[in-house]
Amino acid sequence: MKIIPISALIGLFFTSLYFLIAILAPVVAPYGMAEIVGESWEPSSAEFLLGTDNIGRDLLSRMIYGGRTTIFIATAATFLSFTLGSVLGFFAAVKGGWIDQLLSRLIDLVMSIPTLIFALVVLSVTPATVPVLILVMGLLDSTRVYRLSRAVAVDIVAMDYIESARLRGERTTWIIFHEILPNALSPLVAEMGLRFIFAVLFVSTLSFLGLGVQPPEADWGGIVKENKEGIVYGIPAALIPAFAIATLAISVNLVADWVLNRTTSLKGGRG
Amino acid sequence: MSDALLKVRDLKIGAVVFPPGEKPRELEIVHGVSFDLQRGKVLGLIGESGAGKSTIGLASMAYGRGGVKITGGEVWVNGRDILKSDQREVRALRGGEVSYVSQSAAASFNPAKKIMAQVIEAAVAQKKFSRKDAEQRARCLFAKLGLPDPDTIGERYPHQVSGGQLQRCMTALALCPEPDLVIFDEPTTALDVTTQIEVLMAIKEAIRDTGVAALYITHDLAVVAQVSDYIMVLKTGSLVEYGSVDKIINNPQEEYTKALVSIRSIAHQEQPAAGEAVLSVRDLTTRYKGTKFDVLHGVSMDLYPGQTLAVVGESGSGKSTLARVITGLLPPREGEIQFAGRKLSPDLKARTCEDLRELQMIYQMADVAMNPRHTVGTIIGRPLEFYFGMRGAEQKKRIIELLDEIELGEKFFDRYPAELSGGQKQRLCIARALAAKPKMIICDEITSALDPLVADGILKLLLDLQKIEGVAYLFITHDLATVRAISDTIAVMHQGKVQRYGRKSEVLSPPFDDYTELLLSSVPEMKLGWLEQVIAHRKIGSVGASMFALPDGARIPKLGGTRRCR
């Protein structure tokens, strides 16, 4: 169990690379984020490693700052969705009865509306600032986390050690945090990786549609949008953020897969 | 010994183990076992869990369960070494020459197919019989096995017959292709005693009438003594003792065998009822939410301080429900519970901390009764912290005291439950209950999942602790031997009612009511010919017979059966 498979190592390496660059963006970026430094769509050169974008900003710098924004929003949204979703899910599983029914049916109701459409409607009437984005994405994603954590917790609640804690007179919060959480942690951590990727894709989609991060702020989806005309002329500026999104998604997935593999108790877990 | 049907020579079986935090490694679980089995004879394999008895049984079909590999030795069936045979030969062997009866028939039958289709499947697939002949043979076997409506029972689905009947169907399934050898893997372990005796008799008659050889695997020496010709005692993959039934039961040589034979040697003298009852249950009636029938009908009983009240009954008798009502998990519809001189609120939420502390519970399955992510220290420490506010060094000192009391010791402090054996886990649960300094502990089938010798150790510990701590036990069990060993008062439950209640000496001495008589006489005894005696007695005695008789027309074993079935 202590041997980390090679795929997970690759995933770990790239994931931490992306996160490191995002955190250190102002240090590693050669130019400012919205600084116009050259002609539009210049090819890559020693001066501009990835060339310039549609209005002559350094693409590498924009990629780095864009990654910072994208990863920050995705991380915050994932954090929000997990805190909210898992606490509600555990609560519903422990309480059962009408509380469980009410929560679960409400969540079903929200889930029945496609997430993207829901977000588009909400964002079209609210100002698309970063906190609003995080809130909308976090709340919408928490429905899925709720489903998973409730399902995991229902299995655990049936165990005698939960009954034993109840007979001891423990309070619900103690049962959730001391008895259920340690046992539900590994499937949730695995799910967290996947949810994070979906959040990256989601915020990129929103920005691409123009409802996410607003210019001149950079984010990967936005960079694709700004440079998509270039594809026709054979200019790869729009493909670079797409590539970044893809590699981040794959590397986080590799890590998540590894965590999932270790949780043999989880029914979907292999190996 | 060339005419032996099954010849096992120096069989070695290995498995890959996955110790937590280490690399997987190979482990030998059966160390060179050899034996012979003649045609028409029954060999009993007996041992505790982990003795390798099931593994040897399956190896006789050249099969190893997941991760298990036969690493050496020979298994000869009908004069050929099946470990060297190719896949096709082995396939022809399984279900044809050798068949298998597993412990849980309910888990082995496909719930989506009718019984008949599954019973004849192997016989038809092996081209032993045509479909019509196989069905004819199956019906004949159903009759021989004493199943009700042998002509139509095959048209039912597995969930439409009882557990004991399904186990007999499984036996019919194994016998249908006219095998030379049947492997019975704990076929009666999951059954109630009164059902077990029927299935046991059915299996024994079927073996005798069809003349097959059998390997009978069980952990219960008393059971194996009834059906076998020879017994092989196994311990951790090695042979301990081999001999005829008579020799093993009446004249065992090895210490281990002697211990198995003389199991349940605990003698607990019944104490007179003294003082005010610690628990007094009056006219409890209850039902589960959403159902329309009562699972308990007017149950009353008393438990005195420092004594043991054994509640005994078969599955479905309501004994565990009684525990749920007393603990407050299931509020009663009528009746009341007096505990330590005060009225106990029917609802768990309304009970005081003192009520909860003084009434503790121990569960049957120790491994799910403890959080697998908590260490031993946390598990025992929590009630200390919760009820007495004990922390730090004081708490640790008390935990170690408790660990010493349950004979485990300080070195277990930082272990996780997964690193302990079944008996050790159950001891921990006892320590956790004791940590609360309770007046009374409910023990719900706490020895049922344990090997006999380990269970004995737990019972001894409980009795010792009772003397030291003065705690009272409400001991729920289906095992009458356990009841005899530890109780002061006994309540026999049947279908939600208390059938018989009183001091141990009264309850266990005649005159009996019908149900108690049936229950008492169904407990296998460690002597030869017990099964025949009981059955013969029941057929003569009008009381026993009426209780034992199956539905009309069910028991027609001598319907020219032998000739037609062969």
XYZ file of N, CA and C in Angstrom, chain A residues 58-246:
567
model
N 1.059 39.270 -23.316
C 1.879 38.053 -23.278
C 1.006 36.874 -22.841
N 0.942 35.860 -23.685
C 0.028 34.751 -23.424
C 0.458 33.941 -22.212
N 1.757 33.746 -22.032
C 2.238 32.964 -20.892
C 1.801 33.620 -19.580
N 1.993 34.945 -19.511
C 1.596 35.637 -18.281
C 0.107 35.517 -18.056
N -0.652 35.655 -19.140
C -2.103 35.547 -19.001
C -2.509 34.139 -18.595
N -1.805 33.154 -19.139
C -2.075 31.761 -18.756
C -1.826 31.549 -17.263
N -0.719 32.117 -16.800
C -0.374 31.928 -15.392
C -1.390 32.606 -14.481
N -1.727 33.873 -14.805
C -2.734 34.566 -14.001
C -4.099 33.916 -14.163
N -4.388 33.483 -15.364
C -5.677 32.821 -15.632
C -5.799 31.539 -14.821
N -4.698 30.782 -14.779
C -4.691 29.553 -13.987
C -4.959 29.857 -12.532
N -4.356 30.957 -12.060
C -4.554 31.364 -10.672
C -6.027 31.590 -10.393
N -6.679 32.341 -11.270
C -8.101 32.622 -11.082
C -8.930 31.338 -11.151
N -8.696 30.571 -12.213
C -9.484 29.352 -12.410
C -9.338 28.402 -11.232
N -8.074 28.155 -10.845
C -7.844 27.193 -9.762
C -8.394 27.719 -8.444
N -8.276 29.034 -8.219
C -8.806 29.591 -6.978
C -10.317 29.418 -6.910
N -10.990 29.791 -8.000
C -12.459 29.687 -7.991
C -12.885 28.221 -7.816
N -12.211 27.341 -8.565
C -12.588 25.925 -8.495
C -12.355 25.371 -7.089
N -11.214 25.745 -6.499
C -10.903 25.240 -5.157
C -11.923 25.746 -4.139
N -12.201 27.046 -4.209
C -13.140 27.620 -3.245
C -14.518 27.004 -3.407
N -14.946 26.835 -4.676
C -16.273 26.262 -4.917
C -16.333 24.824 -4.416
N -15.251 24.061 -4.662
C -15.216 22.670 -4.195
C -15.277 22.622 -2.672
N -14.514 23.503 -2.043
C -14.497 23.548 -0.583
C -15.895 23.830 -0.050
N -16.543 24.830 -0.645
C -17.892 25.188 -0.216
C -18.847 24.015 -0.409
N -18.785 23.407 -1.606
C -19.741 22.332 -1.889
C -19.516 21.150 -0.950
N -18.247 20.875 -0.601
C -17.990 19.734 0.279
C -18.419 20.008 1.703
N -18.123 21.184 2.183
C -18.531 21.493 3.545
C -20.042 21.382 3.664
N -20.722 22.067 2.764
C -22.175 22.118 2.831
C -22.785 20.745 2.551
N -22.356 20.154 1.417
C -22.963 18.894 0.985
C -22.753 17.774 1.980
N -21.520 17.640 2.494
C -21.279 16.489 3.362
C -21.952 16.668 4.718
N -21.925 17.881 5.246
C -22.574 18.085 6.544
C -24.072 17.812 6.435
N -24.694 18.337 5.381
C -26.124 18.092 5.190
C -26.397 16.612 4.944
N -25.537 15.981 4.142
C -25.719 14.562 3.826
C -25.619 13.696 5.065
N -24.598 13.941 5.882
C -24.435 13.178 7.124
C -25.617 13.425 8.047
N -26.011 14.689 8.125
C -27.108 15.059 9.005
C -28.379 14.301 8.614
N -28.663 14.293 7.303
C -29.860 13.598 6.824
C -29.779 12.115 7.136
N -28.592 11.527 6.957
C -28.445 10.086 7.194
C -28.618 9.753 8.670
N -28.076 10.590 9.541
C -28.166 10.309 10.973
C -29.590 10.513 11.479
N -30.216 11.593 11.028
C -31.552 11.907 11.527
C -32.603 10.991 10.935
N -32.494 10.737 9.617
C -33.477 9.889 8.959
C -34.857 10.502 8.997
N -35.872 9.687 8.706
C -37.252 10.137 8.815
C -37.574 11.315 7.918
N -38.420 12.212 8.417
C -38.908 13.279 7.544
C -37.828 14.295 7.221
N -36.848 14.482 8.109
C -35.769 15.428 7.821
C -34.999 14.964 6.587
N -34.684 13.674 6.575
C -33.994 13.061 5.448
C -34.818 13.217 4.176
N -36.111 12.899 4.286
C -36.994 12.981 3.121
C -37.040 14.397 2.561
N -37.241 15.357 3.458
C -37.375 16.747 3.034
C -36.109 17.211 2.323
N -34.956 16.984 2.966
C -33.685 17.411 2.378
C -33.438 16.723 1.040
N -33.637 15.410 1.032
C -33.333 14.652 -0.168
C -34.213 15.070 -1.339
N -35.506 15.296 -1.077
C -36.392 15.662 -2.175
C -36.068 17.067 -2.676
N -35.697 17.963 -1.748
C -35.296 19.310 -2.161
C -34.085 19.243 -3.078
N -33.115 18.427 -2.669
C -31.902 18.265 -3.464
C -32.250 17.682 -4.829
N -33.156 16.679 -4.823
C -33.598 16.091 -6.092
C -34.165 17.164 -7.007
N -34.945 18.056 -6.390
C -35.580 19.123 -7.162
C -34.530 19.981 -7.846
N -33.499 20.375 -7.077
C -32.437 21.203 -7.638
C -31.678 20.443 -8.720
N -31.456 19.150 -8.457
C -30.681 18.359 -9.407
C -31.423 18.103 -10.708
N -32.752 18.199 -10.649
C -33.518 17.913 -11.860
C -33.333 19.000 -12.910
N -32.861 20.182 -12.483
C -32.581 21.250 -13.449
C -31.111 21.133 -13.847
N -30.794 21.089 -15.158
C -29.397 20.978 -15.559
C -28.566 22.100 -14.948
N -27.419 21.735 -14.410
C -26.600 22.670 -13.652
C -26.236 23.910 -14.474
N -25.832 23.683 -15.705
C -25.352 24.789 -16.532
C -26.471 25.797 -16.779
N -27.666 25.278 -17.129
C -28.805 26.161 -17.384
C -29.120 26.966 -16.124
N -29.156 26.255 -14.986
C -29.446 26.887 -13.711
C -28.451 28.038 -13.477
N -27.166 27.737 -13.662
C -26.132 28.736 -13.407
C -26.276 29.910 -14.372
N -26.560 29.617 -15.622
C -26.701 30.686 -16.610
C -27.824 31.633 -16.217
N -28.955 31.056 -15.780
C -30.097 31.890 -15.385
C -29.719 32.772 -14.198
N -29.087 32.148 -13.194
C -28.729 32.904 -11.995
C -27.727 34.002 -12.329
N -26.722 33.669 -13.124
C -25.655 34.628 -13.405
C -26.107 35.739 -14.338
N -27.162 35.465 -15.096
C -27.624 36.522 -15.996
C -28.360 37.611 -15.240
N -28.827 37.322 -14.029
C -29.515 38.355 -13.253
C -28.662 38.900 -12.113
N -27.518 38.231 -11.813
C -26.648 38.752 -10.755
C -25.341 39.198 -11.375
N -24.637 40.121 -10.757
C -23.335 40.528 -11.282
C -22.352 39.377 -11.180
N -21.623 39.123 -12.263
C -20.722 37.972 -12.282
C -19.387 38.312 -11.631
N -19.412 38.476 -10.313
C -18.142 38.689 -9.604
C -17.631 37.342 -9.100
N -16.371 37.323 -8.660
C -15.783 36.051 -8.222
C -16.559 35.428 -7.053
N -16.906 36.200 -5.991
C -17.656 35.580 -4.890
C -18.986 34.980 -5.356
N -19.672 35.678 -6.240
C -20.956 35.143 -6.718
C -20.730 33.846 -7.476
N -19.681 33.842 -8.317
C -19.370 32.627 -9.062
C -19.129 31.446 -8.125
N -18.294 31.707 -7.107
C -17.971 30.638 -6.160
C -19.231 30.136 -5.470
N -20.065 31.087 -5.062
C -21.283 30.726 -4.355
C -22.202 29.877 -5.233
N -22.420 30.344 -6.453
C -23.330 29.625 -7.347
C -22.802 28.224 -7.633
N -21.505 28.151 -7.981
C -20.942 26.844 -8.300
C -20.922 25.934 -7.077
N -20.544 26.492 -5.934
C -20.474 25.695 -4.712
C -21.831 25.125 -4.334
N -22.860 25.986 -4.406
C -24.196 25.532 -4.025
C -24.697 24.459 -4.987
N -24.495 24.681 -6.282
C -25.004 23.713 -7.252
C -24.276 22.383 -7.124
N -22.972 22.425 -6.887
C -22.203 21.196 -6.779
C -22.475 20.454 -5.467
N -22.894 21.204 -4.452
C -23.100 20.555 -3.154
C -24.209 19.509 -3.226
N -25.114 19.627 -4.215
C -26.177 18.633 -4.333
C -25.595 17.244 -4.580
N -24.551 17.200 -5.432
C -23.945 15.902 -5.754
C -23.158 15.365 -4.568
N -22.476 16.269 -3.887
C -21.733 15.839 -2.701
C -22.706 15.320 -1.639
N -23.847 16.004 -1.520
C -24.867 15.566 -0.566
C -25.279 14.134 -0.853
N -25.569 13.863 -2.132
C -25.992 12.506 -2.528
C -24.962 11.472 -2.089
N -23.712 11.736 -2.433
C -22.664 10.758 -2.123
C -22.500 10.585 -0.614
N -22.387 11.701 0.093
C -22.095 11.570 1.521
C -23.277 10.951 2.258
N -24.493 11.237 1.798
C -25.639 10.595 2.432
C -25.592 9.089 2.203
N -25.292 8.699 0.955
C -25.245 7.274 0.638
C -24.184 6.563 1.473
N -23.007 7.178 1.570
C -21.934 6.572 2.362
C -22.348 6.503 3.825
N -22.928 7.590 4.315
C -23.260 7.664 5.738
C -24.389 6.714 6.111
N -25.333 6.500 5.206
C -26.437 5.582 5.513
C -25.899 4.187 5.800
N -24.886 3.783 5.027
C -24.228 2.499 5.283
C -23.597 2.471 6.669
N -22.957 3.567 7.024
C -22.236 3.603 8.298
C -23.209 3.666 9.468
N -24.308 4.422 9.266
C -25.262 4.595 10.360
C -25.869 3.253 10.785
N -25.943 2.312 9.843
C -26.522 1.011 10.173
C -25.608 0.177 11.067
N -24.370 0.618 11.258
C -23.421 -0.161 12.053
C -23.744 -0.074 13.547
N -23.348 -1.125 14.250
C -23.645 -1.165 15.679
C -22.910 -0.081 16.462
N -21.748 0.363 15.948
C -21.027 1.347 16.758
C -21.725 2.700 16.784
N -22.554 2.969 15.771
C -23.364 4.179 15.809
C -24.478 4.022 16.841
N -25.121 2.845 16.808
C -26.170 2.580 17.798
C -25.590 2.664 19.203
N -24.390 2.115 19.329
C -23.729 2.138 20.621
C -23.478 3.576 21.085
N -23.073 4.446 20.148
C -22.858 5.851 20.502
C -24.161 6.518 20.891
N -25.245 6.153 20.197
C -26.546 6.725 20.527
C -26.981 6.288 21.917
N -26.749 5.014 22.201
C -27.140 4.508 23.522
C -26.313 5.158 24.616
N -25.101 5.576 24.267
C -24.257 6.251 25.244
C -24.811 7.647 25.514
N -25.621 8.160 24.581
C -26.214 9.481 24.750
C -25.480 10.568 23.995
N -24.647 10.164 23.014
C -23.877 11.154 22.258
C -24.809 12.053 21.440
N -24.339 13.293 21.226
C -25.118 14.214 20.413
C -24.860 13.976 18.928
N -25.793 14.456 18.097
C -25.698 14.231 16.653
C -24.391 14.750 16.072
N -23.977 15.961 16.506
C -22.746 16.522 15.940
C -21.546 15.637 16.278
N -21.519 15.097 17.484
C -20.407 14.230 17.862
C -20.403 12.978 16.997
N -21.593 12.413 16.784
C -21.686 11.201 15.957
C -21.191 11.504 14.550
N -21.608 12.665 14.012
C -21.203 13.005 12.640
C -19.693 13.159 12.554
N -19.100 13.906 13.465
C -17.683 14.249 13.292
C -16.730 13.184 13.835
N -17.158 12.418 14.831
C -16.229 11.430 15.390
C -16.479 10.017 14.912
N -17.716 9.669 14.656
C -17.993 8.283 14.260
C -18.107 8.143 12.742
N -18.802 9.074 12.098
C -19.053 8.901 10.660
C -17.916 9.455 9.815
N -17.512 10.682 10.102
C -16.543 11.348 9.227
C -15.257 10.538 8.985
N -14.611 9.998 10.029
C -13.372 9.251 9.758
C -13.588 8.077 8.808
N -14.778 7.481 8.845
C -15.042 6.326 7.994
C -15.469 6.716 6.591
N -15.984 7.955 6.452
C -16.475 8.379 5.151
C -15.421 9.185 4.414
N -14.298 9.424 5.065
C -13.325 10.373 4.524
C -12.743 9.947 3.183
N -12.318 8.682 3.081
C -11.612 8.357 1.845
C -12.489 8.412 0.591
N -13.720 7.888 0.607
C -14.535 8.114 -0.593
C -14.777 9.589 -0.869
N -14.907 10.377 0.188
C -15.162 11.797 -0.027
C -13.937 12.480 -0.625
N -12.749 12.108 -0.173
C -11.533 12.716 -0.723
C -11.396 12.373 -2.203
N -11.700 11.117 -2.527
C -11.647 10.716 -3.927
C -12.632 11.528 -4.747
N -13.827 11.684 -4.206
C -14.845 12.454 -4.911
C -14.423 13.911 -5.052
N -13.696 14.404 -4.044
C -13.287 15.805 -4.065
C -12.427 16.093 -5.296
N -11.538 15.176 -5.649
C -10.716 15.360 -6.840
C -11.566 15.508 -8.082
N -12.547 14.622 -8.213
C -13.409 14.676 -9.389
C -14.235 15.950 -9.405
N -14.771 16.307 -8.248
C -15.584 17.532 -8.164
C -14.750 18.763 -8.539
N -13.482 18.760 -8.134
C -12.603 19.883 -8.437
C -12.452 20.039 -9.950
N -12.250 18.921 -10.623
C -12.115 18.984 -12.075
C -13.381 19.528 -12.710
N -14.524 19.026 -12.230
C -15.776 19.522 -12.793
C -15.922 21.014 -12.549
N -15.445 21.473 -11.407
C -15.521 22.906 -11.116
C -14.643 23.688 -12.091
N -13.435 23.165 -12.395
C -12.558 23.826 -13.371
C -13.266 23.922 -14.721
N -13.834 22.785 -15.143
C -14.531 22.766 -16.427
C -15.716 23.724 -16.415
N -16.403 23.752 -15.285
C -17.609 24.559 -15.173
C -17.290 26.052 -15.255
N -16.295 26.461 -14.495
C -15.960 27.890 -14.501
C -15.398 28.274 -15.873
N -14.679 27.370 -16.517
C -14.164 27.655 -17.852
C -15.306 27.799 -18.845
N -16.286 26.893 -18.723
C -17.447 26.978 -19.608
C -18.159 28.307 -19.436
N -18.396 28.685 -18.194
C -19.096 29.932 -17.921
C -18.338 31.111 -18.506
N -17.011 31.126 -18.318
C -16.217 32.238 -18.836
C -16.243 32.248 -20.358
N -16.202 31.061 -20.927
C -16.247 30.977 -22.384
C -17.553 31.557 -22.916
N -18.626 31.317 -22.170
C -19.920 31.838 -22.575
C -20.069 33.309 -22.205
N -19.077 33.851 -21.507
C -19.108 35.268 -21.180
C -19.817 35.586 -19.888
N -20.196 34.559 -19.097
C -20.898 34.819 -17.851
C -20.022 34.555 -16.628
N -18.782 34.165 -16.885
C -17.905 33.838 -15.770
C -17.044 35.023 -15.394
N -15.746 34.788 -15.373
C -14.796 35.832 -15.013
C -14.807 36.900 -16.110
N -14.931 38.145 -15.672
C -15.073 39.216 -16.658
C -13.710 39.827 -17.006
N -13.484 40.226 -18.275
C -12.252 40.887 -18.659
C -12.159 42.236 -17.935
N -10.975 42.742 -17.655
C -9.698 42.226 -18.141
C -9.113 41.095 -17.298
N -9.823 40.662 -16.238
C -9.342 39.512 -15.471
C -9.167 38.324 -16.411
N -8.112 37.543 -16.172
C -7.878 36.401 -17.048
C -8.348 35.124 -16.382
N -8.906 34.211 -17.173
C -9.042 32.831 -16.720
C -9.047 31.957 -17.967
N -8.815 30.689 -17.792
C -8.545 29.833 -18.942
C -9.696 29.821 -19.951
N -10.910 29.711 -19.413
C -12.062 29.727 -20.311
C -12.126 31.033 -21.085
N -11.840 32.133 -20.379
C -11.873 33.453 -21.003
C -10.815 33.587 -22.091
N -9.635 33.023 -21.860
C -8.558 33.111 -22.853
C -8.961 32.363 -24.127
N -9.614 31.217 -23.941
C -10.097 30.492 -25.130
C -11.051 31.375 -25.900
N -11.970 32.014 -25.161
C -12.977 32.858 -25.806
C -12.320 34.004 -26.565
N -11.355 34.663 -25.921
C -10.723 35.831 -26.549
C -9.968 35.458 -27.828
N -9.404 34.269 -27.855
C -8.526 33.910 -28.956
C -9.129 32.926 -29.937
N -10.445 32.632 -29.759
C -10.999 31.562 -30.591
C -11.005 31.920 -32.074
N -11.080 33.240 -32.418
C -11.058 33.638 -33.834
C -9.748 33.217 -34.492
N -8.681 33.206 -33.674
C -7.355 32.905 -34.206
C -7.225 31.507 -34.783
N -8.037 30.591 -34.274
C -7.929 29.201 -34.742
C -8.068 29.138 -36.260
N -8.961 29.958 -36.791
C -9.197 29.977 -38.244
C -7.900 30.302 -38.984
N -7.077 31.183 -38.401
C -5.836 31.589 -39.072
C -4.658 30.720 -38.663
N -4.923 29.641 -38.018
C -3.841 28.740 -37.636
C -3.036 29.223 -36.453
N -3.649 30.071 -35.640
C -2.914 30.568 -34.471
C -3.351 29.770 -33.231
N -2.414 29.110 -32.522
C -2.771 28.160 -31.464
C -3.110 28.811 -30.130
N -3.244 30.112 -30.056
C -3.443 30.778 -28.764
C -4.631 30.229 -27.986
N -5.714 29.831 -28.688
C -6.904 29.345 -27.988
C -6.719 27.913 -27.493
N -5.796 27.195 -28.135
C -5.639 25.785 -27.781
C -4.800 25.595 -26.523
N -3.942 26.607 -26.244
C -3.057 26.457 -25.090
C -3.835 26.369 -23.776
N -4.801 27.274 -23.486
C -5.595 27.101 -22.257
C -6.391 25.809 -22.269
N -6.876 25.423 -23.463
C -7.625 24.164 -23.538
C -6.724 23.000 -23.123
N -5.467 23.074 -23.581
C -4.505 22.046 -23.223
C -4.247 22.044 -21.709
N -4.142 23.251 -21.159
C -3.903 23.357 -19.709
C -5.060 22.748 -18.930
N -6.277 23.065 -19.371
C -7.457 22.502 -18.686
C -7.407 20.976 -18.748
N -7.109 20.457 -19.940
C -7.097 19.007 -20.127
C -6.035 18.350 -19.239
